[in-house]
Amino acid sequence: MRLVACLIVVLAFFALLEKPIKKHATFFYIGTIIISILSIIAPDKGLPFIIEYLVNNILARGTLAGALFILVMVASVCPAAKLRGLLLRTRGEMAIIAALFTLIHNIVYGQYFFVKLFTNISELNTQKILAAIFSLVMILLLIPLTITSFMTVRRKMNPKKWKSLQKLSYVFYGLLFVHIAMIFSVSILNGYLETLFDLTVYAVIYIVYLVFRAKKYEKQRVVSIVCILAVCAIYAVLAVFGIKASRNHIEEEVAPVLEDASYKDGTYEGSATGYSGKMTVSVTIAGGEITEINIVETGDDDEYLIDAKDVIPEIIEKQSLEVDSISGATHSSKGIIKAVGNALESAKGE
């Protein structure tokens, strides 16, 4: 739903400010760069909820940039004449702003995934390795596409050469869907079907776009049909395995609740499913109470764990598993809660 909301907001923004954007595009580019820099250097904690949500869930995850790229992609085949006119008139500016916003996503996630890719690839699973590689290829494609989107550069280029270069954008759009599918697959294959719904939105948009493209451009019909089949195949595979995984996941969905029964002193380990797979924690009991919780093993990424770990002091303070999961790190925080519950099962006294 975040993508749909971003699409609506972006359309409204460009519809209301079309003339200022066309006339003073440089100021909007500078504003985008400033927002990107502030988002990158923003602290992990202490921001107002709305700002934190926008930074972590809309900007850092690339949702806003993705919405802009989608609108640029569908501009030429949009069936609604007025909307198509708006998109065609502003798609150059949209493409540049989208590329600038992509910096946030690439820097925030790249400082972990790109570094691991080149220094310690064994710490990444297959999906993350492929997603990182696709991301690097997309960056290489995006650089010339963005530079030639500036009117000052475009005017100096031969029109035929410019159009030939812009055909790389179709490769970029295809890789964008594959990249998104790879990222979402981590959560989907662990049984989190809400992520499958997010992928459904992207898949439907791509399929509709390809259908309209096949209708409008007869010479591209075969290629469009092949791409439709590819999108459907990727989606179907993830959906089948995701639904299968969710059935196993349901069994551990509700974590055990602390009871009045006593707990034996000692340190105990428990495991559950986090965002990226198995989450193992150690729980220390002293005097019949929880005194310490540590994460022993997890496949979840640091950007999720930073927030997810906030449930640990809550559990210790309340001496209860009845704590709220963390927004923006829901699956990781739920994994910690369930793993603690499973560890406590071993700590129960006779």
GROMACS .gro file of C-alpha atoms in nm, residues 187-193 196 235-251 273:
model
   26
  187SER     CA    1   1.035  -1.215   0.365
  188ILE     CA    2   0.791  -1.405   0.140
  189LEU     CA    3   0.986  -1.732   0.157
  190ASN     CA    4   0.975  -1.704   0.536
  191GLY     CA    5   0.597  -1.704   0.523
  192TYR     CA    6   0.514  -1.334   0.559
  193LEU     CA    7   0.227  -1.299   0.313
  196LEU     CA    8   0.353  -1.104  -0.105
  235TYR     CA    9   0.542  -1.405  -0.900
  236ALA     CA   10   0.392  -1.755  -0.916
  237VAL     CA   11   0.706  -1.925  -0.782
  238LEU     CA   12   0.732  -1.684  -0.488
  239ALA     CA   13   0.358  -1.707  -0.418
  240VAL     CA   14   0.356  -2.089  -0.411
  241PHE     CA   15   0.659  -2.121  -0.183
  242GLY     CA   16   0.549  -1.822   0.028
  243ILE     CA   17   0.204  -1.969   0.095
  244LYS     CA   18   0.362  -2.303   0.178
  245ALA     CA   19   0.603  -2.137   0.422
  246SER     CA   20   0.322  -1.938   0.584
  247ARG     CA   21   0.149  -2.261   0.690
  248ASN     CA   22   0.454  -2.360   0.892
  249HIS     CA   23   0.495  -2.005   1.012
  250ILE     CA   24   0.143  -1.986   1.158
  251GLU     CA   25   0.229  -2.247   1.421
  273THR     CA   26   1.154  -1.704   1.246
   0.00000   0.00000   0.00000
